[in-house]
Structures are given as C-alpha cells and as structure tokens.
Short mmCIF file of C-alpha atoms and ligand atoms in Angstrom, two decimals:
data_model
loop_
_atom_site.label_atom_id
_atom_site.label_comp_id
_atom_site.label_asym_id
_atom_site.label_seq_id
_atom_site.Cartn_x
_atom_site.Cartn_y
_atom_site.Cartn_z
CA MET A 1 16.96 104.98 -4.92
CA VAL A 2 13.45 103.76 -5.74
CA LYS A 3 11.33 103.00 -2.70
CA PRO A 4 10.30 99.33 -2.55
CA THR A 5 6.71 98.46 -3.48
CA ARG A 6 4.92 97.50 -0.28
CA ILE A 7 2.85 94.37 -0.73
CA VAL A 8 -0.02 92.66 1.01
CA LEU A 9 -0.22 88.97 0.05
CA LEU A 10 -3.44 87.04 0.58
CA GLY A 11 -3.14 83.26 0.30
CA SER A 12 0.51 83.35 1.39
CA THR A 13 0.82 79.65 2.25
CA GLY A 14 -0.65 78.38 -1.05
CA SER A 15 1.31 77.56 -4.16
CA ILE A 16 1.15 81.08 -5.70
CA GLY A 17 1.71 82.67 -2.28
CA ARG A 18 4.92 80.70 -1.73
CA SER A 19 6.18 81.58 -5.23
CA THR A 20 5.37 85.25 -4.60
CA LEU A 21 7.53 85.20 -1.48
CA LYS A 22 10.35 83.62 -3.48
CA VAL A 23 10.20 86.55 -5.93
CA VAL A 24 10.12 89.04 -3.05
CA ALA A 25 13.23 87.39 -1.57
CA GLU A 26 14.95 87.80 -4.98
CA ASN A 27 14.27 91.56 -4.92
CA PRO A 28 14.80 92.86 -1.38
CA ASP A 29 15.44 96.44 -2.59
CA ARG A 30 12.35 96.55 -4.79
CA LEU A 31 9.69 94.64 -2.85
CA LYS A 32 8.62 94.60 0.78
CA VAL A 33 5.93 92.41 2.35
CA VAL A 34 3.82 94.35 4.85
CA GLY A 35 0.87 91.96 5.20
CA LEU A 36 0.23 88.22 4.92
CA GLY A 37 -3.09 86.38 4.92
CA CYS A 38 -3.78 82.68 4.99
CA LYS A 39 -6.56 80.32 6.02
CA SER A 40 -5.20 77.44 7.98
CA SER A 41 -1.50 76.60 7.49
CA LEU A 42 -0.34 78.35 10.66
CA GLU A 43 2.94 76.47 10.89
CA LEU A 44 4.08 77.76 7.50
CA LEU A 45 2.68 81.22 8.25
CA VAL A 46 4.82 81.42 11.40
CA GLU A 47 7.88 80.64 9.29
CA GLN A 48 6.89 83.33 6.75
CA ILE A 49 6.35 85.89 9.53
CA ARG A 50 9.87 85.20 10.86
CA LEU A 51 11.39 85.61 7.38
CA PHE A 52 9.45 88.66 6.14
CA SER A 53 8.42 90.52 9.34
CA PRO A 54 5.03 91.80 8.11
CA GLN A 55 3.20 94.56 10.05
CA VAL A 56 -0.09 92.66 9.89
CA VAL A 57 -1.43 89.17 9.24
CA ALA A 58 -4.91 87.68 8.82
CA VAL A 59 -5.92 84.13 9.68
CA ASP A 60 -9.12 82.09 9.83
CA GLU A 61 -11.84 83.06 12.31
CA GLY A 62 -10.89 81.92 15.83
CA ARG A 63 -7.24 81.07 15.02
CA GLY A 64 -5.64 84.38 16.09
CA GLN A 65 -4.88 83.27 19.63
CA GLU A 66 -3.25 80.07 18.42
CA LEU A 67 -1.05 82.07 16.03
CA ALA A 68 -0.03 84.48 18.80
CA GLU A 69 0.96 81.52 20.98
CA ARG A 70 2.94 79.88 18.20
CA LEU A 71 4.83 83.15 17.63
CA GLY A 72 5.84 83.19 21.31
CA ALA A 73 7.41 86.16 23.07
CA GLY A 74 8.76 89.25 21.31
CA PRO A 75 7.31 91.70 18.78
CA LYS A 76 4.35 90.39 16.80
CA PRO A 77 2.42 91.63 13.79
CA VAL A 78 -1.14 92.88 14.19
CA ILE A 79 -3.31 89.74 13.95
CA LEU A 80 -6.67 89.94 12.17
CA GLU A 81 -9.25 87.17 11.78
CA GLY A 82 -11.87 85.86 9.38
CA MET A 83 -13.30 87.44 6.23
CA LYS A 84 -13.44 90.81 8.00
CA GLY A 85 -9.72 90.51 8.67
CA GLN A 86 -8.94 89.54 5.05
CA VAL A 87 -10.93 92.55 3.83
CA GLU A 88 -9.15 94.89 6.26
CA LEU A 89 -5.80 93.45 5.23
CA ALA A 90 -6.63 93.93 1.51
CA GLY A 91 -7.13 97.66 2.08
CA TRP A 92 -4.19 98.04 4.52
CA PRO A 93 -3.05 101.69 4.32
CA GLY A 94 0.65 100.83 4.44
CA ALA A 95 0.64 98.94 1.10
CA GLU A 96 0.57 99.93 -2.57
CA MET A 97 -0.12 96.49 -3.99
CA LEU A 98 -2.41 93.59 -3.20
CA VAL A 99 -1.47 90.11 -4.38
CA ALA A 100 -4.72 88.13 -4.41
CA ALA A 101 -3.66 84.47 -4.33
CA MET A 102 -6.41 82.92 -2.26
CA VAL A 103 -8.44 80.05 -3.72
CA GLY A 104 -12.14 80.11 -4.57
CA SER A 105 -14.93 82.65 -4.40
CA ALA A 106 -13.74 83.73 -0.93
CA GLY A 107 -11.32 85.98 -2.84
CA ILE A 108 -13.89 88.31 -4.27
CA LYS A 109 -14.63 90.56 -1.26
CA PRO A 110 -10.97 91.22 -0.38
CA VAL A 111 -10.18 92.00 -4.05
CA LEU A 112 -13.01 94.54 -4.20
CA ALA A 113 -11.77 96.07 -0.94
CA GLY A 114 -8.27 96.33 -2.41
CA ILE A 115 -9.60 98.05 -5.55
CA GLU A 116 -11.66 100.48 -3.50
CA ALA A 117 -8.56 101.28 -1.43
CA LYS A 118 -6.81 102.01 -4.78
CA LYS A 119 -4.18 99.28 -4.51
CA GLN A 120 -2.49 97.92 -7.60
CA ILE A 121 -3.84 94.37 -7.90
CA ALA A 122 -1.80 91.31 -8.84
CA LEU A 123 -4.65 88.91 -9.44
CA ALA A 124 -4.20 85.16 -9.11
CA ASN A 125 -7.71 84.45 -7.83
CA LYS A 126 -9.61 83.27 -10.91
CA GLU A 127 -13.01 83.18 -9.29
CA THR A 128 -13.02 86.95 -8.76
CA ILE A 129 -13.13 87.59 -12.51
CA VAL A 130 -15.18 84.51 -13.38
CA LEU A 131 -17.90 85.51 -10.90
CA ALA A 132 -17.96 89.24 -11.29
CA GLY A 133 -15.68 90.17 -14.20
CA GLU A 134 -17.79 93.02 -15.54
CA LEU A 135 -18.25 94.53 -12.10
CA ILE A 136 -14.59 94.19 -11.08
CA MET A 137 -13.31 95.71 -14.34
CA ALA A 138 -15.70 98.67 -13.95
CA LYS A 139 -14.59 99.21 -10.32
CA ALA A 140 -10.92 99.03 -11.32
CA LYS A 141 -11.47 101.62 -14.04
CA GLU A 142 -13.42 103.88 -11.69
CA ASN A 143 -10.64 103.70 -9.06
CA LYS A 144 -7.85 103.98 -11.70
CA VAL A 145 -6.38 100.69 -10.50
CA SER A 146 -4.44 98.31 -12.77
CA LEU A 147 -5.15 94.59 -12.65
CA TRP A 148 -2.00 92.57 -13.28
CA PRO A 149 -2.97 89.00 -14.21
CA VAL A 150 -0.78 86.41 -12.47
CA ASP A 151 -2.25 83.39 -14.23
CA SER A 152 0.45 82.40 -16.75
CA GLU A 153 -1.86 82.55 -19.80
CA HIS A 154 -3.35 85.97 -19.07
CA ASN A 155 0.02 87.25 -18.04
CA ALA A 156 1.35 86.10 -21.43
CA ILE A 157 -1.53 87.90 -23.19
CA HIS A 158 -0.81 91.05 -21.16
CA GLN A 159 2.87 90.90 -22.11
CA SER A 160 2.07 90.17 -25.77
CA LEU A 161 -0.40 93.07 -26.07
CA ALA A 162 2.07 95.62 -24.69
CA GLY A 163 2.77 98.38 -27.18
CA SER A 164 0.00 97.44 -29.65
CA ARG A 165 -3.22 99.24 -30.54
CA ARG A 166 -6.39 97.49 -29.41
CA GLU A 167 -8.10 98.08 -32.73
CA ASP A 168 -5.38 96.01 -34.40
CA LEU A 169 -6.16 92.91 -32.34
CA HIS A 170 -7.75 89.98 -34.14
CA SER A 171 -7.93 87.29 -31.45
CA ILE A 172 -6.10 85.68 -28.58
CA THR A 173 -5.12 82.05 -28.14
CA LEU A 174 -4.80 80.52 -24.69
CA THR A 175 -2.46 77.57 -24.52
CA ALA A 176 -3.40 74.52 -22.43
CA SER A 177 -1.02 71.80 -21.33
CA GLY A 178 -3.87 69.32 -21.72
CA GLY A 179 -3.35 67.96 -18.19
CA PRO A 180 -2.40 64.41 -17.19
CA PHE A 181 -5.08 62.68 -19.33
CA LEU A 182 -4.43 64.45 -22.62
CA HIS A 183 -3.84 61.27 -24.63
CA TRP A 184 -5.84 58.80 -22.54
CA PRO A 185 -8.57 57.09 -24.58
CA ALA A 186 -12.09 57.93 -23.37
CA GLN A 187 -12.75 54.37 -22.12
CA ASP A 188 -9.74 54.58 -19.76
CA PHE A 189 -11.18 57.61 -17.96
CA GLU A 190 -13.07 55.11 -15.76
CA LYS A 191 -9.69 54.06 -14.31
CA ILE A 192 -8.69 57.56 -13.21
CA ARG A 193 -7.89 57.83 -9.50
CA LEU A 194 -7.49 60.97 -7.37
CA ALA A 195 -3.69 60.67 -7.33
CA ASP A 196 -3.60 60.54 -11.16
CA ALA A 197 -5.64 63.75 -11.40
CA LEU A 198 -3.40 65.55 -8.91
CA ASN A 199 -0.26 64.58 -10.77
CA HIS A 200 0.06 67.41 -13.31
CA PRO A 201 2.80 66.76 -15.90
CA LYS A 202 4.13 70.34 -16.14
CA TRP A 203 2.95 72.62 -13.38
CA SER A 204 3.08 72.19 -9.64
CA MET A 205 -0.15 73.71 -8.33
CA GLY A 206 -2.78 73.53 -5.60
CA LYS A 207 -5.22 70.59 -5.54
CA LYS A 208 -8.35 72.33 -6.84
CA ILE A 209 -6.59 73.85 -9.83
CA SER A 210 -4.80 70.54 -10.56
CA VAL A 211 -8.17 68.79 -10.86
CA ASP A 212 -9.50 71.68 -12.97
CA SER A 213 -6.49 71.25 -15.26
CA ALA A 214 -7.19 67.55 -15.59
CA THR A 215 -10.82 68.20 -16.66
CA LEU A 216 -9.82 71.27 -18.72
CA MET A 217 -12.32 73.30 -16.65
CA ASN A 218 -9.31 75.39 -15.69
CA LYS A 219 -8.95 76.45 -19.33
CA GLY A 220 -12.69 77.10 -19.45
CA LEU A 221 -12.45 79.42 -16.43
CA GLU A 222 -9.49 81.11 -18.11
CA VAL A 223 -11.55 81.71 -21.26
CA ILE A 224 -14.15 83.45 -19.11
CA GLU A 225 -11.45 85.45 -17.32
CA ALA A 226 -9.85 86.48 -20.62
CA LYS A 227 -13.12 87.90 -21.91
CA TRP A 228 -13.35 90.34 -19.01
CA LEU A 229 -9.66 91.08 -18.45
CA PHE A 230 -9.09 92.03 -22.08
CA GLY A 231 -12.59 93.16 -23.12
CA LEU A 232 -13.03 90.51 -25.86
CA GLU A 233 -15.91 88.96 -27.75
CA VAL A 234 -16.33 85.23 -27.09
CA ASP A 235 -15.40 84.43 -30.70
CA GLN A 236 -12.06 86.23 -30.28
CA ILE A 237 -10.90 83.66 -27.70
CA LYS A 238 -9.29 80.44 -28.88
CA VAL A 239 -7.70 77.53 -27.06
CA VAL A 240 -4.86 75.33 -28.30
CA VAL A 241 -3.30 72.35 -26.54
CA HIS A 242 0.46 72.72 -26.16
CA PRO A 243 1.72 69.93 -23.89
CA GLU A 244 5.25 71.33 -23.41
CA SER A 245 3.89 74.46 -21.65
CA ILE A 246 6.63 76.68 -23.08
CA LEU A 247 4.51 79.14 -25.07
CA HIS A 248 2.18 80.54 -22.41
CA SER A 249 -0.37 82.16 -24.77
CA LEU A 250 -0.38 84.47 -27.75
CA VAL A 251 -2.22 87.28 -29.46
CA SER A 252 -2.95 87.56 -33.18
CA PHE A 253 -3.29 90.82 -35.06
CA LYS A 254 -5.27 91.81 -38.14
CA ASP A 255 -2.15 91.83 -40.32
CA GLY A 256 -1.64 88.09 -39.74
CA SER A 257 1.12 88.47 -37.11
CA SER A 258 1.01 86.55 -33.86
CA ILE A 259 3.04 87.45 -30.76
CA GLY A 260 3.41 85.16 -27.77
CA GLN A 261 5.35 84.84 -24.53
CA PHE A 262 7.73 81.93 -23.95
CA GLY A 263 9.30 80.89 -20.67
CA GLN A 264 9.95 78.06 -18.26
CA PRO A 265 6.71 76.72 -16.77
CA ASP A 266 7.42 78.43 -13.45
CA MET A 267 4.92 80.80 -11.84
CA CYS A 268 7.74 82.99 -10.52
CA VAL A 269 8.06 84.50 -14.03
CA PRO A 270 4.50 85.91 -14.33
CA ILE A 271 4.55 86.82 -10.63
CA ALA A 272 7.74 88.88 -11.10
CA TYR A 273 6.16 90.68 -14.08
CA CYS A 274 3.12 91.58 -11.95
CA LEU A 275 5.12 92.66 -8.90
CA GLY A 276 7.35 94.79 -11.15
CA GLN A 277 4.19 96.22 -12.79
CA GLY A 278 5.63 95.56 -16.20
CA LEU A 279 9.30 96.16 -15.29
CA ARG A 280 11.52 93.10 -15.46
CA LEU A 281 12.49 92.06 -11.92
CA ALA A 282 14.61 89.04 -11.03
CA SER A 283 12.38 85.97 -10.88
CA GLY A 284 15.06 83.42 -10.02
CA VAL A 285 14.22 81.63 -13.29
CA ARG A 286 16.67 81.29 -16.19
CA PRO A 287 15.60 82.13 -19.76
CA LEU A 288 14.91 79.18 -22.04
CA ASP A 289 17.63 77.49 -24.03
CA PHE A 290 15.71 77.08 -27.29
CA GLY A 291 18.30 74.81 -28.88
CA ALA A 292 17.91 72.36 -26.03
CA LEU A 293 14.11 72.48 -26.16
CA GLY A 294 13.71 70.50 -29.34
CA ARG A 295 10.17 70.22 -30.57
CA LEU A 296 7.17 72.27 -29.51
CA THR A 297 3.79 70.80 -30.46
CA PHE A 298 0.24 72.12 -30.77
CA GLU A 299 -3.11 70.40 -31.23
CA LYS A 300 -6.81 71.18 -31.08
CA PRO A 301 -8.53 70.50 -27.75
CA ASP A 302 -10.86 67.47 -27.75
CA LEU A 303 -14.18 68.84 -26.53
CA GLU A 304 -15.74 65.38 -26.36
CA ARG A 305 -13.31 63.88 -23.86
CA PHE A 306 -12.96 67.21 -22.06
CA GLY A 307 -16.55 68.43 -21.96
CA CYS A 308 -15.89 71.02 -19.23
CA LEU A 309 -14.16 73.35 -21.70
CA LYS A 310 -17.23 73.30 -23.94
CA LEU A 311 -19.47 74.01 -20.94
CA ALA A 312 -17.45 77.10 -20.04
CA PHE A 313 -17.86 78.52 -23.57
CA GLU A 314 -21.60 77.80 -23.32
CA ALA A 315 -21.86 79.57 -19.96
CA LEU A 316 -19.97 82.57 -21.33
CA ARG A 317 -22.37 82.77 -24.29
CA LEU A 318 -25.35 82.59 -21.91
CA GLY A 319 -23.80 85.54 -20.08
CA GLY A 320 -25.14 87.15 -16.89
CA GLY A 321 -24.66 84.92 -13.86
CA ALA A 322 -24.17 81.71 -15.87
CA PRO A 323 -20.34 81.62 -15.59
CA ALA A 324 -20.59 82.29 -11.84
CA ALA A 325 -23.12 79.47 -11.43
CA LEU A 326 -20.93 77.06 -13.39
CA SER A 327 -17.87 78.03 -11.36
CA GLY A 328 -19.69 77.58 -8.04
CA ALA A 329 -21.03 74.21 -9.13
CA ASN A 330 -17.56 73.19 -10.26
CA GLU A 331 -16.05 74.05 -6.87
CA GLU A 332 -18.60 71.74 -5.24
CA VAL A 333 -18.07 68.76 -7.55
CA VAL A 334 -14.30 69.13 -7.39
CA ALA A 335 -14.50 69.19 -3.57
CA ASP A 336 -16.55 65.97 -3.73
CA PHE A 337 -13.97 64.41 -6.04
CA LEU A 338 -11.11 65.49 -3.74
CA ALA A 339 -13.01 63.93 -0.82
CA GLU A 340 -13.27 60.75 -2.97
CA LYS A 341 -17.07 60.88 -2.86
CA ILE A 342 -17.45 60.87 -6.64
CA HIS A 343 -15.49 59.53 -9.60
CA PHE A 344 -13.56 61.79 -11.98
CA THR A 345 -16.00 61.14 -14.84
CA GLU A 346 -18.85 62.44 -12.69
CA ILE A 347 -17.38 65.96 -12.78
CA PRO A 348 -18.22 66.78 -16.44
CA LYS A 349 -21.39 64.66 -16.30
CA ARG A 350 -22.85 66.55 -13.35
CA LEU A 351 -21.79 69.91 -14.73
CA ALA A 352 -23.37 69.14 -18.12
CA ALA A 353 -26.66 68.35 -16.36
CA LEU A 354 -26.36 71.62 -14.46
CA MET A 355 -25.88 73.54 -17.72
CA VAL A 356 -29.18 72.18 -19.06
CA GLN A 357 -30.90 73.41 -15.90
CA LEU A 358 -29.03 76.70 -16.09
CA SER A 359 -30.01 77.38 -19.72
CA LYS A 360 -33.66 76.83 -18.80
CA ALA A 361 -33.42 79.11 -15.74
CA VAL A 362 -31.78 81.88 -17.81
CA ALA A 363 -34.46 81.61 -20.51
CA ASP A 364 -37.30 81.63 -17.97
CA PRO A 365 -38.50 85.23 -17.38
CA LYS A 366 -39.57 84.14 -13.89
CA GLY A 367 -36.15 82.59 -13.19
CA PRO A 368 -33.69 84.25 -10.78
CA PRO A 369 -32.73 87.68 -12.22
CA PHE A 370 -29.08 87.31 -11.10
CA LEU A 371 -28.68 84.48 -13.61
CA ARG A 372 -29.56 86.90 -16.42
CA ARG A 373 -27.64 89.91 -15.20
CA ILE A 374 -25.01 90.64 -12.53
CA GLU A 375 -25.44 94.13 -11.15
CA SER A 376 -23.80 93.81 -7.76
CA LEU A 377 -21.45 91.70 -5.71
CA ASN A 378 -24.50 90.09 -4.09
CA ASP A 379 -25.82 89.07 -7.53
CA ALA A 380 -22.48 87.42 -8.33
CA LEU A 381 -22.42 85.55 -5.03
CA ALA A 382 -26.08 84.56 -5.46
CA ALA A 383 -25.34 83.11 -8.91
CA ASP A 384 -22.36 81.21 -7.48
CA ALA A 385 -24.57 79.91 -4.64
CA TRP A 386 -27.30 78.94 -7.11
CA GLY A 387 -24.76 76.77 -8.95
CA ARG A 388 -23.55 75.18 -5.72
CA GLN A 389 -27.07 74.36 -4.51
CA SER A 390 -28.35 73.16 -7.86
CA ILE A 391 -25.47 70.71 -8.36
CA LEU A 392 -25.97 69.15 -4.92
CA VAL A 393 -29.65 68.36 -5.45
MG1 MG B 401 -3.29 79.11 -16.05
#
C-alpha cells in the first residue's frame, strides 16, 4: 500500500483551505494532514483540529493561549504563533507537501521556507509568484521542488502542457469569467456597491480575490504568475473572457492545435490534481455533462472598462519590482474598498496613477534599485511596500 502524502496546510480556514480539507477527507488512504495554519478564525480551526488531528498548528501572534483553552483538556497539537510559527510549520519535518493557501504577501516567507525544506508545494498564494516569481522559481529548481499551481487557470495550463515539448508551445490563453460587472455599461459602474462586487457569478471565493475578479486585477495577477510559472514571454500570454467558467484555460501549439482543461467551476478539482501530484485523486466533483451544458461563449476582454488588466500587462513589461509594487498597491486599495472608504471606480483610477509614478521611478537611474531588479526576498518585499506607501500618499 502507498503511504499517504503528509500535508501541511497554511490558510486552513480560508476558502481554498476548506476545499483542501474536503479533498483530504475524500482520500483518507492517500492524504494525511499533519499541520494546519490560520490567522484568526480560531473557532473553525478548533473544528478542523478535532476532525483531522494534526501534530502541529500555527495561529496569529498572541492567540496560542486562547486556542489551547478552546481545545480544552486532552491531547493537543503543538501550537506555534506568528510569522515565525508559520515559517516553522512550512518546513515541518513530518510533511512531504506544503499547501500554501494563505492570502496576501504574508505567504511569501513560509513558501520560501517550504521550498528550502524541500517540500512539494501546492501553491494557491498568488502574491508569492507575483512578488518574487523569478526568485521562487530559481529556488524551486535549486531544491528540486515541484510547484503545483492550485489556481484553476494555471492548474489547467499545467494539465494541458503535460506530455508536450516546450519548444512546440506557441502561447497560452487564460480564461476569465469576467466577474459580476462583465456586461455593465461603464456609466453604471458608479452604482456599484460592496455587496455587488463580492457577489461573484461563478466562483465562491474569499473577499479580496472576489474584488480582484470584479476589477479583473485577478486576471492581471494571473498573467504575471503565468509568466514565471511557465517561463513565458509576455506576448505568449493571452486572456479571453469565458463567462461560463467551464474551460479553465488552454495552451496553443505551433501546429495550430489548442488543448484545454474543462471541469465544473469547483476548486476541489485543481486542488485534487495538486495533492495527487498529477495523479487523479477523488475530488468529490462529478465530470461535466457536456450535452446538458449547452452553449459556451468567449469574448475579448474590455481593457477600457477593466483597466486593471491593462495595468498588470504594463507592470509585467516594466519588469523588476513593478509587478510587486502594483500588487502591494492593489492590496491596499482593495482593503480600503472592503472597508467602504473608497468607491469601486477608485480602484483602477488610483492604480493607474500609481503606474505613472512607477514608470517614472523605474526609468529614473536614481530611483529605488528594487523597482528595476529583484535580487532577494527583501527586494521583493521592498517593492511591495513601495507600492503600498505610494498609493496611500
Ligand atoms: Mg484563478
């Protein structure tokens, strides 16, 4: 009998974390959770600890005692705290695989720790690749670690590339659902409220990524991710709007063939592919009934109404720390929108103004060097911080 893959899951109480645990529960002989990390949802974490009996957990700084009390009497996992705890958990010796499902740039240090500890990485944390793609890919290569992309689009590209020669690749096409405002006329964008932006038509996701989907910044971040994950030129990456979210992305080859991955819009499918490291595990999701699907549609993205996608391509062309700066700035404006401090239309407006500033700073020989070139984790974090500070001024 094959020994189960032992997994550490960071971000266990978030949307991807909960789906990951569903897939684990579908495959008790193949997968075993040994570590769980989360920030603040202790109530749900307690429930997960009871169901999966991990050896170790990590929570926010100063919340360990509270967790221990909530768990009550009886055997408890080792409880770690703060970023130090997340990093220790990522490199936990009793695990072969790290599922990185935490949100935001806080994911980058634990992912690096996991790579250095030679864990297989199932990567759902976009910011890690957006901020430091070149660095992370080099580290993974050096440590002979595979990165399994959880994000449905990159997972689809990974599946579609399997068995082909890289030199035969022409381009890739990321599909985008278009979000809740796909067919809203530009003048109606003024009427958008927070609840509208959080109400994604196809995918159930966390709040930050739901807003990013509504602005299409999510697709922009995915374009940046795709460049690094698959070693592509910017011009090899295309985006098409596909509102049904059934074709999850595709690759095109030099002979004119295109191959894509279809499936229900349910994150358990790409998660199962990652946890199985390419083997097909049970995901709890049924294959599509194509006859019942009816029509699948495709259209070009509108870069005028959804300026964020254009900004991401611009940042990627600028290179260096520009994508990290844009991503950091985006996290800040989205947080302000979620706190109802700014209107939806302010998100692309503020980010466009930041890009002007960013282009100047990159072109200026006396500008911050980390905006021109990322050579270390600190450079990546500095570029992210530059974006955050510059957008708040
Ligand atoms: Mg996606």
